[in-house]
PDB file of C-alpha atoms in Angstrom:
ATOM      1  CA  MET A   1      71.969 155.818  84.412  1.00 74.00           C
ATOM      2  CA  THR A   2      68.978 156.657  86.643  1.00 84.00           C
ATOM      3  CA  ALA A   3      67.577 154.099  89.104  1.00 86.00           C
ATOM      4  CA  ASP A   4      64.055 154.273  90.516  1.00 89.00           C
ATOM      5  CA  LEU A   5      63.848 152.351  93.804  1.00 91.00           C
ATOM      6  CA  GLU A   6      60.898 151.606  96.072  1.00 90.00           C
ATOM      7  CA  VAL A   7      61.318 150.743  99.747  1.00 91.00           C
ATOM      8  CA  GLY A   8      59.769 147.341 100.428  1.00 87.00           C
ATOM      9  CA  PRO A   9      58.551 146.040 103.789  1.00 87.00           C
ATOM     10  CA  GLU A  10      61.824 144.215 104.426  1.00 82.00           C
ATOM     11  CA  ASP A  11      63.769 147.477 104.089  1.00 85.00           C
ATOM     12  CA  ALA A  12      61.623 149.656 106.365  1.00 88.00           C
ATOM     13  CA  GLY A  13      63.829 151.063 109.126  1.00 90.00           C
ATOM     14  CA  VAL A  14      67.047 150.809 107.087  1.00 90.00           C
ATOM     15  CA  ARG A  15      69.252 153.869 106.665  1.00 90.00           C
ATOM     16  CA  LEU A  16      69.074 155.502 103.253  1.00 92.00           C
ATOM     17  CA  ASP A  17      72.788 155.175 102.462  1.00 89.00           C
ATOM     18  CA  VAL A  18      72.785 151.502 103.450  1.00 87.00           C
ATOM     19  CA  PHE A  19      69.709 150.800 101.300  1.00 89.00           C
ATOM     20  CA  VAL A  20      71.045 152.551  98.196  1.00 90.00           C
ATOM     21  CA  ALA A  21      74.464 150.916  98.547  1.00 84.00           C
ATOM     22  CA  SER A  22      72.906 147.439  98.756  1.00 82.00           C
ATOM     23  CA  ALA A  23      70.340 147.999  96.024  1.00 84.00           C
ATOM     24  CA  LEU A  24      72.799 149.319  93.463  1.00 84.00           C
ATOM     25  CA  GLY A  25      75.991 147.531  94.453  1.00 74.00           C
ATOM     26  CA  LEU A  26      77.738 150.765  95.426  1.00 78.00           C
ATOM     27  CA  SER A  27      80.067 151.529  98.292  1.00 74.00           C
ATOM     28  CA  ARG A  28      78.783 153.695 101.138  1.00 76.00           C
ATOM     29  CA  THR A  29      81.468 156.241 100.217  1.00 76.00           C
ATOM     30  CA  ARG A  30      80.125 156.499  96.675  1.00 82.00           C
ATOM     31  CA  VAL A  31      76.558 156.902  97.927  1.00 88.00           C
ATOM     32  CA  GLN A  32      77.792 159.763 100.121  1.00 85.00           C
ATOM     33  CA  ARG A  33      79.300 161.441  97.063  1.00 84.00           C
ATOM     34  CA  LEU A  34      76.045 161.059  95.149  1.00 90.00           C
ATOM     35  CA  LEU A  35      74.183 162.665  98.050  1.00 90.00           C
ATOM     36  CA  GLU A  36      76.647 165.553  98.196  1.00 84.00           C
ATOM     37  CA  GLU A  37      76.245 166.056  94.449  1.00 84.00           C
ATOM     38  CA  GLY A  38      72.448 166.161  94.780  1.00 87.00           C
ATOM     39  CA  ARG A  39      71.989 163.000  92.694  1.00 91.00           C
ATOM     40  CA  ILE A  40      69.629 161.250  95.132  1.00 94.00           C
ATOM     41  CA  ARG A  41      66.014 162.306  95.767  1.00 93.00           C
ATOM     42  CA  LEU A  42      63.680 160.785  98.333  1.00 94.00           C
ATOM     43  CA  ASP A  43      60.019 161.361  97.481  1.00 93.00           C
ATOM     44  CA  GLY A  44      61.139 164.311  95.380  1.00 91.00           C
ATOM     45  CA  ARG A  45      63.329 165.984  98.005  1.00 91.00           C
ATOM     46  CA  PRO A  46      67.045 165.879  98.914  1.00 89.00           C
ATOM     47  CA  PRO A  47      67.507 163.465 101.838  1.00 90.00           C
ATOM     48  CA  ARG A  48      70.064 163.003 104.594  1.00 82.00           C
ATOM     49  CA  LYS A  49      72.375 159.989 104.373  1.00 75.00           C
ATOM     50  CA  SER A  50      71.336 158.824 107.852  1.00 81.00           C
ATOM     51  CA  GLU A  51      67.626 159.138 107.124  1.00 89.00           C
ATOM     52  CA  VAL A  52      65.656 156.034 108.065  1.00 92.00           C
ATOM     53  CA  LEU A  53      63.392 154.784 105.313  1.00 93.00           C
ATOM     54  CA  ALA A  54      59.727 153.837 105.499  1.00 93.00           C
ATOM     55  CA  ARG A  55      57.807 151.326 103.430  1.00 92.00           C
ATOM     56  CA  GLY A  56      56.515 152.724 100.142  1.00 93.00           C
ATOM     57  CA  GLN A  57      58.960 155.618  99.873  1.00 94.00           C
ATOM     58  CA  ARG A  58      60.626 156.079  96.482  1.00 93.00           C
ATOM     59  CA  LEU A  59      64.162 157.077  95.661  1.00 92.00           C
ATOM     60  CA  VAL A  60      65.517 158.309  92.368  1.00 93.00           C
ATOM     61  CA  VAL A  61      69.269 157.824  92.098  1.00 92.00           C
ATOM     62  CA  GLU A  62      71.315 159.270  89.265  1.00 90.00           C
ATOM     63  CA  VAL A  63      74.523 157.322  88.791  1.00 85.00           C
ATOM     64  CA  PRO A  64      76.799 159.100  86.308  1.00 78.00           C
ATOM     65  CA  SER A  65      78.862 157.076  83.899  1.00 66.00           C
ATOM     66  CA  PRO A  66      82.281 156.516  85.421  1.00 53.00           C
ATOM     67  CA  ALA A  67      85.462 157.956  84.061  1.00 48.00           C
ATOM     68  CA  SER A  68      87.869 155.632  82.319  1.00 46.00           C
ATOM     69  CA  LEU A  69      88.483 152.587  84.441  1.00 48.00           C
ATOM     70  CA  ALA A  70      91.350 152.758  86.884  1.00 66.00           C
ATOM     71  CA  ALA A  71      91.629 148.969  86.794  1.00 76.00           C
ATOM     72  CA  LYS A  72      93.417 147.521  83.770  1.00 84.00           C
ATOM     73  CA  PRO A  73      92.836 144.223  81.957  1.00 88.00           C
ATOM     74  CA  GLU A  74      95.216 141.438  83.016  1.00 91.00           C
ATOM     75  CA  PRO A  75      95.469 137.933  81.478  1.00 94.00           C
ATOM     76  CA  ILE A  76      94.612 136.149  84.725  1.00 94.00           C
ATOM     77  CA  PRO A  77      93.131 132.649  84.221  1.00 94.00           C
ATOM     78  CA  LEU A  78      89.394 132.704  84.879  1.00 95.00           C
ATOM     79  CA  THR A  79      86.764 129.959  84.804  1.00 97.00           C
ATOM     80  CA  ILE A  80      83.645 131.330  83.103  1.00 96.00           C
ATOM     81  CA  VAL A  81      80.700 129.034  83.812  1.00 97.00           C
ATOM     82  CA  PHE A  82      78.096 130.940  81.786  1.00 97.00           C
ATOM     83  CA  GLN A  83      77.944 134.097  79.707  1.00 95.00           C
ATOM     84  CA  ASP A  84      75.328 135.911  77.620  1.00 95.00           C
ATOM     85  CA  ALA A  85      74.643 139.515  76.614  1.00 93.00           C
ATOM     86  CA  ASP A  86      73.547 140.476  80.142  1.00 93.00           C
ATOM     87  CA  LEU A  87      75.678 138.644  82.661  1.00 95.00           C
ATOM     88  CA  VAL A  88      78.573 136.331  83.300  1.00 96.00           C
ATOM     89  CA  VAL A  89      78.877 133.663  85.998  1.00 97.00           C
ATOM     90  CA  VAL A  90      82.399 132.856  87.143  1.00 97.00           C
ATOM     91  CA  ASP A  91      83.898 130.258  89.472  1.00 98.00           C
ATOM     92  CA  LYS A  92      86.363 132.303  91.516  1.00 97.00           C
ATOM     93  CA  PRO A  93      89.456 130.535  92.819  1.00 96.00           C
ATOM     94  CA  ALA A  94      90.641 131.016  96.379  1.00 96.00           C
ATOM     95  CA  GLY A  95      93.330 133.659  96.809  1.00 93.00           C
ATOM     96  CA  LEU A  96      91.831 136.052  94.257  1.00 93.00           C
ATOM     97  CA  VAL A  97      90.643 139.412  95.604  1.00 90.00           C
ATOM     98  CA  VAL A  98      87.414 140.540  93.917  1.00 88.00           C
ATOM     99  CA  HIS A  99      88.245 144.182  93.165  1.00 77.00           C
ATOM    100  CA  PRO A 100      91.237 146.538  93.466  1.00 75.00           C
ATOM    101  CA  SER A 101      91.747 148.263  96.802  1.00 68.00           C
ATOM    102  CA  VAL A 102      94.543 149.531  99.011  1.00 56.00           C
ATOM    103  CA  GLY A 103      97.197 146.828  98.973  1.00 61.00           C
ATOM    104  CA  HIS A 104      95.593 145.007  96.028  1.00 62.00           C
ATOM    105  CA  ALA A 105      95.920 147.342  93.061  1.00 69.00           C
ATOM    106  CA  HIS A 106      96.478 144.517  90.587  1.00 81.00           C
ATOM    107  CA  GLY A 107      95.805 140.814  90.137  1.00 86.00           C
ATOM    108  CA  THR A 108      92.118 140.930  91.092  1.00 91.00           C
ATOM    109  CA  LEU A 109      88.971 139.358  89.689  1.00 92.00           C
ATOM    110  CA  VAL A 110      88.074 142.722  88.149  1.00 90.00           C
ATOM    111  CA  ASN A 111      91.378 142.799  86.277  1.00 90.00           C
ATOM    112  CA  ALA A 112      90.678 139.296  84.991  1.00 92.00           C
ATOM    113  CA  LEU A 113      87.110 140.198  83.981  1.00 91.00           C
ATOM    114  CA  LEU A 114      88.278 143.252  82.059  1.00 89.00           C
ATOM    115  CA  TYR A 115      90.576 140.968  80.053  1.00 90.00           C
ATOM    116  CA  HIS A 116      88.088 138.164  79.373  1.00 91.00           C
ATOM    117  CA  VAL A 117      84.806 140.152  79.159  1.00 88.00           C
ATOM    118  CA  ARG A 118      84.680 143.239  76.959  1.00 79.00           C
ATOM    119  CA  ASP A 119      81.246 144.657  77.793  1.00 76.00           C
ATOM    120  CA  LEU A 120      81.030 145.021  81.581  1.00 76.00           C
ATOM    121  CA  SER A 121      78.635 147.408  83.298  1.00 66.00           C
ATOM    122  CA  GLY A 122      80.185 150.591  84.675  1.00 64.00           C
ATOM    123  CA  ILE A 123      77.629 151.098  87.419  1.00 62.00           C
ATOM    124  CA  GLY A 124      79.822 149.550  90.090  1.00 58.00           C
ATOM    125  CA  GLY A 125      82.296 152.402  89.745  1.00 57.00           C
ATOM    126  CA  ALA A 126      85.799 152.674  88.367  1.00 53.00           C
ATOM    127  CA  LEU A 127      87.149 149.782  90.424  1.00 52.00           C
ATOM    128  CA  ARG A 128      84.059 147.545  90.576  1.00 67.00           C
ATOM    129  CA  PRO A 129      82.601 147.355  87.071  1.00 76.00           C
ATOM    130  CA  GLY A 130      79.656 144.979  87.015  1.00 82.00           C
ATOM    131  CA  ILE A 131      80.293 143.585  90.495  1.00 87.00           C
ATOM    132  CA  VAL A 132      76.985 142.712  92.164  1.00 88.00           C
ATOM    133  CA  HIS A 133      78.204 140.784  95.222  1.00 89.00           C
ATOM    134  CA  ARG A 134      81.539 139.700  96.665  1.00 89.00           C
ATOM    135  CA  LEU A 135      83.362 136.674  97.969  1.00 94.00           C
ATOM    136  CA  ASP A 136      86.228 136.920 100.445  1.00 92.00           C
ATOM    137  CA  ARG A 137      89.688 136.508  98.975  1.00 93.00           C
ATOM    138  CA  ASP A 138      90.096 133.001 100.419  1.00 95.00           C
ATOM    139  CA  THR A 139      86.540 131.875  99.625  1.00 97.00           C
ATOM    140  CA  SER A 140      86.156 130.072  96.308  1.00 98.00           C
ATOM    141  CA  GLY A 141      83.086 129.542  94.181  1.00 98.00           C
ATOM    142  CA  LEU A 142      80.321 131.067  92.123  1.00 98.00           C
ATOM    143  CA  MET A 143      79.705 134.765  91.477  1.00 97.00           C
ATOM    144  CA  VAL A 144      77.426 136.549  89.021  1.00 96.00           C
ATOM    145  CA  VAL A 145      78.638 139.747  87.333  1.00 94.00           C
ATOM    146  CA  ALA A 146      76.472 142.170  85.320  1.00 92.00           C
ATOM    147  CA  LYS A 147      77.434 143.171  81.778  1.00 89.00           C
ATOM    148  CA  ASN A 148      75.066 146.143  81.480  1.00 86.00           C
ATOM    149  CA  ASP A 149      73.344 148.622  83.775  1.00 82.00           C
ATOM    150  CA  ALA A 150      69.873 147.050  83.505  1.00 86.00           C
ATOM    151  CA  ALA A 151      71.220 143.651  84.520  1.00 90.00           C
ATOM    152  CA  HIS A 152      73.200 145.196  87.365  1.00 88.00           C
ATOM    153  CA  GLN A 153      70.145 146.971  88.738  1.00 85.00           C
ATOM    154  CA  GLY A 154      67.956 143.866  88.378  1.00 90.00           C
ATOM    155  CA  LEU A 155      70.440 141.570  90.104  1.00 91.00           C
ATOM    156  CA  SER A 156      71.109 144.089  92.873  1.00 87.00           C
ATOM    157  CA  LYS A 157      67.380 144.445  93.558  1.00 87.00           C
ATOM    158  CA  ALA A 158      67.006 140.661  93.617  1.00 91.00           C
ATOM    159  CA  LEU A 159      69.751 140.438  96.244  1.00 89.00           C
ATOM    160  CA  VAL A 160      68.103 143.109  98.386  1.00 84.00           C
ATOM    161  CA  ARG A 161      64.758 141.291  98.110  1.00 86.00           C
ATOM    162  CA  ARG A 162      66.382 137.956  98.989  1.00 88.00           C
ATOM    163  CA  ARG A 163      65.515 136.390  95.673  1.00 92.00           C
ATOM    164  CA  VAL A 164      69.046 135.140  95.018  1.00 94.00           C
ATOM    165  CA  ARG A 165      69.881 131.777  96.608  1.00 95.00           C
ATOM    166  CA  ARG A 166      73.502 131.373  97.656  1.00 95.00           C
ATOM    167  CA  LEU A 167      74.461 127.990  99.084  1.00 97.00           C
ATOM    168  CA  TYR A 168      77.910 127.369 100.530  1.00 98.00           C
ATOM    169  CA  ARG A 169      79.839 124.306 101.651  1.00 98.00           C
ATOM    170  CA  ALA A 170      81.660 124.951 104.913  1.00 98.00           C
ATOM    171  CA  ALA A 171      83.639 122.717 107.250  1.00 98.00           C
ATOM    172  CA  THR A 172      83.307 123.788 110.877  1.00 98.00           C
ATOM    173  CA  TRP A 173      84.947 122.583 114.066  1.00 97.00           C
ATOM    174  CA  GLY A 174      83.082 120.380 116.513  1.00 94.00           C
ATOM    175  CA  HIS A 175      79.561 119.038 116.169  1.00 95.00           C
ATOM    176  CA  LEU A 176      76.317 121.003 116.125  1.00 95.00           C
ATOM    177  CA  ALA A 177      73.754 119.909 118.703  1.00 93.00           C
ATOM    178  CA  VAL A 178      71.064 119.916 115.990  1.00 94.00           C
ATOM    179  CA  ALA A 179      70.933 118.808 112.343  1.00 95.00           C
ATOM    180  CA  THR A 180      69.726 122.224 111.182  1.00 96.00           C
ATOM    181  CA  LEU A 181      70.674 125.586 112.655  1.00 97.00           C
ATOM    182  CA  LEU A 182      69.304 129.111 112.292  1.00 97.00           C
ATOM    183  CA  VAL A 183      71.538 131.998 113.347  1.00 98.00           C
ATOM    184  CA  ASP A 184      69.781 135.379 113.513  1.00 97.00           C
ATOM    185  CA  ALA A 185      72.332 137.786 114.972  1.00 97.00           C
ATOM    186  CA  PRO A 186      73.232 141.356 113.876  1.00 95.00           C
ATOM    187  CA  ILE A 187      76.685 142.013 112.440  1.00 93.00           C
ATOM    188  CA  ALA A 188      78.802 145.183 112.434  1.00 91.00           C
ATOM    189  CA  ARG A 189      82.427 146.246 112.710  1.00 87.00           C
ATOM    190  CA  ASP A 190      84.128 144.803 115.760  1.00 89.00           C
ATOM    191  CA  PRO A 191      84.373 147.758 118.181  1.00 86.00           C
ATOM    192  CA  VAL A 192      87.834 146.594 119.294  1.00 86.00           C
ATOM    193  CA  HIS A 193      89.356 145.087 116.133  1.00 87.00           C
ATOM    194  CA  ARG A 194      88.162 147.457 113.420  1.00 78.00           C
ATOM    195  CA  LYS A 195      89.327 145.275 110.530  1.00 83.00           C
ATOM    196  CA  HIS A 196      87.120 142.445 111.768  1.00 92.00           C
ATOM    197  CA  MET A 197      83.362 141.969 111.917  1.00 93.00           C
ATOM    198  CA  ALA A 198      81.435 140.763 114.961  1.00 95.00           C
ATOM    199  CA  VAL A 199      77.982 140.104 116.336  1.00 96.00           C
ATOM    200  CA  VAL A 200      77.031 143.529 117.707  1.00 93.00           C
ATOM    201  CA  ALA A 201      73.638 144.505 119.116  1.00 91.00           C
ATOM    202  CA  GLU A 202      73.532 147.700 117.023  1.00 87.00           C
ATOM    203  CA  GLY A 203      74.595 145.940 113.826  1.00 89.00           C
ATOM    204  CA  ARG A 204      72.575 145.118 110.718  1.00 89.00           C
ATOM    205  CA  ARG A 205      70.354 142.071 110.834  1.00 91.00           C
ATOM    206  CA  ALA A 206      72.075 138.946 109.542  1.00 93.00           C
ATOM    207  CA  VAL A 207      70.453 135.531 109.048  1.00 95.00           C
ATOM    208  CA  THR A 208      72.282 132.292 108.260  1.00 97.00           C
ATOM    209  CA  ARG A 209      70.861 128.774 107.939  1.00 97.00           C
ATOM    210  CA  ALA A 210      73.065 125.701 108.237  1.00 98.00           C
ATOM    211  CA  ARG A 211      72.407 121.976 107.754  1.00 98.00           C
ATOM    212  CA  VAL A 212      74.769 119.142 108.571  1.00 98.00           C
ATOM    213  CA  ARG A 213      75.796 117.399 105.356  1.00 97.00           C
ATOM    214  CA  GLU A 214      78.542 115.097 106.695  1.00 97.00           C
ATOM    215  CA  ARG A 215      79.598 114.376 110.268  1.00 96.00           C
ATOM    216  CA  TRP A 216      83.343 113.869 110.665  1.00 96.00           C
ATOM    217  CA  ARG A 217      85.376 112.841 113.673  1.00 94.00           C
ATOM    218  CA  ALA A 218      85.769 116.302 115.208  1.00 94.00           C
ATOM    219  CA  ALA A 219      84.281 118.555 112.550  1.00 96.00           C
ATOM    220  CA  GLU A 220      81.363 118.689 110.134  1.00 97.00           C
ATOM    221  CA  LEU A 221      80.666 119.574 106.517  1.00 98.00           C
ATOM    222  CA  LEU A 222      77.693 121.928 106.330  1.00 98.00           C
ATOM    223  CA  ASP A 223      75.370 123.307 103.701  1.00 98.00           C
ATOM    224  CA  VAL A 224      75.045 126.983 104.592  1.00 98.00           C
ATOM    225  CA  ALA A 225      72.477 129.332 103.047  1.00 97.00           C
ATOM    226  CA  LEU A 226      72.565 133.118 103.335  1.00 94.00           C
ATOM    227  CA  GLU A 227      69.360 135.076 103.805  1.00 91.00           C
ATOM    228  CA  THR A 228      71.351 138.293 104.112  1.00 89.00           C
ATOM    229  CA  GLY A 229      74.773 139.234 102.758  1.00 87.00           C
ATOM    230  CA  ARG A 230      76.840 140.866 105.486  1.00 90.00           C
ATOM    231  CA  THR A 231      80.631 141.000 105.354  1.00 90.00           C
ATOM    232  CA  HIS A 232      82.169 137.729 106.625  1.00 96.00           C
ATOM    233  CA  GLN A 233      78.660 136.611 107.646  1.00 97.00           C
ATOM    234  CA  ILE A 234      79.135 132.823 107.643  1.00 98.00           C
ATOM    235  CA  ARG A 235      82.519 133.041 109.335  1.00 98.00           C
ATOM    236  CA  VAL A 236      81.273 135.431 112.027  1.00 98.00           C
ATOM    237  CA  HIS A 237      78.060 133.515 112.717  1.00 98.00           C
ATOM    238  CA  MET A 238      79.710 130.105 112.952  1.00 98.00           C
ATOM    239  CA  ALA A 239      82.375 131.452 115.296  1.00 97.00           C
ATOM    240  CA  HIS A 240      79.610 133.144 117.327  1.00 97.00           C
ATOM    241  CA  VAL A 241      77.874 129.800 117.955  1.00 97.00           C
ATOM    242  CA  GLY A 242      81.161 128.116 118.895  1.00 95.00           C
ATOM    243  CA  HIS A 243      81.857 126.257 115.633  1.00 97.00           C
ATOM    244  CA  PRO A 244      84.284 128.364 113.577  1.00 97.00           C
ATOM    245  CA  VAL A 245      85.106 127.558 109.970  1.00 98.00           C
ATOM    246  CA  VAL A 246      88.064 125.222 109.641  1.00 97.00           C
ATOM    247  CA  GLY A 247      91.114 127.121 108.438  1.00 96.00           C
ATOM    248  CA  ASP A 248      89.701 130.566 109.277  1.00 97.00           C
ATOM    249  CA  ALA A 249      92.771 132.502 110.389  1.00 94.00           C
ATOM    250  CA  VAL A 250      90.693 135.459 111.639  1.00 95.00           C
ATOM    251  CA  TYR A 251      87.691 134.041 113.476  1.00 96.00           C
ATOM    252  CA  GLY A 252      88.897 130.522 114.270  1.00 92.00           C
ATOM    253  CA  ALA A 253      92.686 130.714 114.508  1.00 89.00           C
ATOM    254  CA  GLY A 254      94.186 127.844 116.495  1.00 85.00           C
ATOM    255  CA  TRP A 255      90.799 126.493 117.550  1.00 85.00           C
ATOM    256  CA  GLU A 256      91.894 122.906 116.993  1.00 84.00           C
ATOM    257  CA  ARG A 257      94.753 123.305 119.503  1.00 81.00           C
ATOM    258  CA  GLY A 258      92.223 123.632 122.309  1.00 78.00           C
ATOM    259  CA  MET A 259      90.616 120.300 121.484  1.00 80.00           C
ATOM    260  CA  GLY A 260      91.385 117.613 124.046  1.00 77.00           C
ATOM    261  CA  GLY A 261      91.318 113.856 124.180  1.00 82.00           C
ATOM    262  CA  PRO A 262      91.873 111.434 121.307  1.00 83.00           C
ATOM    263  CA  ASP A 263      90.475 113.888 118.730  1.00 90.00           C
ATOM    264  CA  ARG A 264      93.297 116.393 119.193  1.00 90.00           C
ATOM    265  CA  GLY A 265      95.687 114.706 116.780  1.00 91.00           C
ATOM    266  CA  TRP A 266      92.968 114.260 114.159  1.00 94.00           C
ATOM    267  CA  ALA A 267      91.960 117.914 114.412  1.00 94.00           C
ATOM    268  CA  ARG A 268      95.530 119.126 114.085  1.00 93.00           C
ATOM    269  CA  GLU A 269      96.041 116.950 111.013  1.00 94.00           C
ATOM    270  CA  LEU A 270      92.852 118.264 109.393  1.00 96.00           C
ATOM    271  CA  ALA A 271      93.978 121.829 110.094  1.00 95.00           C
ATOM    272  CA  ARG A 272      97.321 121.034 108.465  1.00 94.00           C
ATOM    273  CA  ARG A 273      95.574 119.658 105.378  1.00 96.00           C
ATOM    274  CA  VAL A 274      93.243 122.640 104.910  1.00 96.00           C
ATOM    275  CA  PRO A 275      95.289 125.354 103.123  1.00 92.00           C
ATOM    276  CA  ARG A 276      92.777 128.178 103.709  1.00 96.00           C
ATOM    277  CA  GLN A 277      89.309 128.741 105.144  1.00 97.00           C
ATOM    278  CA  PHE A 278      87.090 125.804 104.214  1.00 98.00           C
ATOM    279  CA  LEU A 279      84.343 127.849 102.557  1.00 98.00           C
ATOM    280  CA  HIS A 280      83.096 127.409  98.996  1.00 98.00           C
ATOM    281  CA  ALA A 281      80.170 129.067  97.169  1.00 98.00           C
ATOM    282  CA  ALA A 282      78.736 125.848  95.749  1.00 98.00           C
ATOM    283  CA  GLU A 283      75.356 126.867  94.342  1.00 98.00           C
ATOM    284  CA  LEU A 284      73.877 130.059  92.895  1.00 98.00           C
ATOM    285  CA  VAL A 285      70.212 130.409  91.896  1.00 97.00           C
ATOM    286  CA  PHE A 286      68.522 133.533  90.540  1.00 97.00           C
ATOM    287  CA  GLU A 287      66.083 134.760  87.918  1.00 97.00           C
ATOM    288  CA  HIS A 288      67.629 136.159  84.771  1.00 97.00           C
ATOM    289  CA  PRO A 289      67.222 139.961  85.050  1.00 94.00           C
ATOM    290  CA  ARG A 290      65.968 140.322  81.471  1.00 94.00           C
ATOM    291  CA  THR A 291      64.155 137.080  80.594  1.00 95.00           C
ATOM    292  CA  GLY A 292      63.004 135.994  84.058  1.00 95.00           C
ATOM    293  CA  ALA A 293      64.281 132.467  83.391  1.00 97.00           C
ATOM    294  CA  ARG A 294      65.418 130.542  86.458  1.00 97.00           C
ATOM    295  CA  MET A 295      69.200 130.173  86.408  1.00 97.00           C
ATOM    296  CA  ARG A 296      70.912 127.544  88.552  1.00 98.00           C
ATOM    297  CA  PHE A 297      74.633 126.866  88.757  1.00 98.00           C
ATOM    298  CA  ARG A 298      76.629 124.400  90.858  1.00 98.00           C
ATOM    299  CA  SER A 299      80.327 124.140  91.592  1.00 98.00           C
ATOM    300  CA  PRO A 300      82.000 121.097  93.227  1.00 98.00           C
ATOM    301  CA  LEU A 301      84.576 121.495  95.952  1.00 98.00           C
ATOM    302  CA  PRO A 302      87.890 122.574  94.409  1.00 97.00           C
ATOM    303  CA  PRO A 303      90.818 120.143  94.647  1.00 97.00           C
ATOM    304  CA  ASP A 304      92.356 121.617  97.830  1.00 97.00           C
ATOM    305  CA  LEU A 305      89.145 121.317  99.867  1.00 98.00           C
ATOM    306  CA  ALA A 306      88.031 118.064  98.199  1.00 98.00           C
ATOM    307  CA  ALA A 307      91.291 116.384  99.229  1.00 97.00           C
ATOM    308  CA  ALA A 308      90.908 117.525 102.839  1.00 97.00           C
ATOM    309  CA  ALA A 309      87.280 116.341 102.909  1.00 97.00           C
ATOM    310  CA  ALA A 310      88.235 112.926 101.517  1.00 97.00           C
ATOM    311  CA  TRP A 311      90.806 112.490 104.288  1.00 97.00           C
ATOM    312  CA  ALA A 312      88.327 113.640 106.945  1.00 96.00           C
ATOM    313  CA  ARG A 313      85.734 111.087 105.814  1.00 94.00           C
ATOM    314  CA  GLU A 314      88.134 108.261 106.580  1.00 87.00           C
ATOM    315  CA  GLY A 315      88.224 109.377 110.207  1.00 71.00           C
ATOM    316  CA  ARG A 316      91.859 108.496 110.732  1.00 60.00           C
ATOM    317  CA  PRO A 317      93.699 109.982 113.732  1.00 52.00           C
TER     318      PRO A 317
END
């Protein structure tokens, strides 16, 4: 498969390897291999991976068909919300890793997809067939997966151009000072804890919008919309502004224990009732990559989070 990409105004100043990885749903490591194999041309010439792109430049990327998939089909239960010849929309449960990796060779969403869907795109590579975007293991909710290369390229481009709307429900500690919040803060690997992400001045731009949906006793239920799709973006941004996601063991661990006064007991009880990070991909809106039809999908809070929210609404200590 050969992809022809044009650098838009929103991507000017982005590194070539970052741009190609985002546009085609590839890992940075795979983009590096394509560069080494001479499969990427920038305005007709071989580029450097660190080259910074300018508006209007064109890239031609040759993505060879992958070898036989390393991931194997597994009969893992999977909720398929929608499916046609081009794509499939799934409602991922919490606890399910999206694709195989070190420490998670089996039991992933990819293994489930290979069992339930027979015609996935191979463009994502041997371990990520059809995967266009990810959700964290402990985040539940809606994902779209491509079933052919044209759909994969179209959906990936739409993500890069911010034409895919992803709305999340998140419970966060404390109360925002405003009803709506815009967080525009760059994200990169934490320089100290390399397995974590953090707001870092040299990171990639990340934009998150949040709106208070319900105000609870010592926490809030938010509607959160992503304008960019950085790793752990919502969790990092909400922790950065002092309101970490309830149940987030990485960026908000033990936050409720520091709460004083009469709300301490309530906060500890809510934390006990939330079995994992309170983050759910509740709405997904995009244009169908082949027909252009507007596609909109919604997913209610799953039972574990719905039960915690119902308790929180009562406001009991």
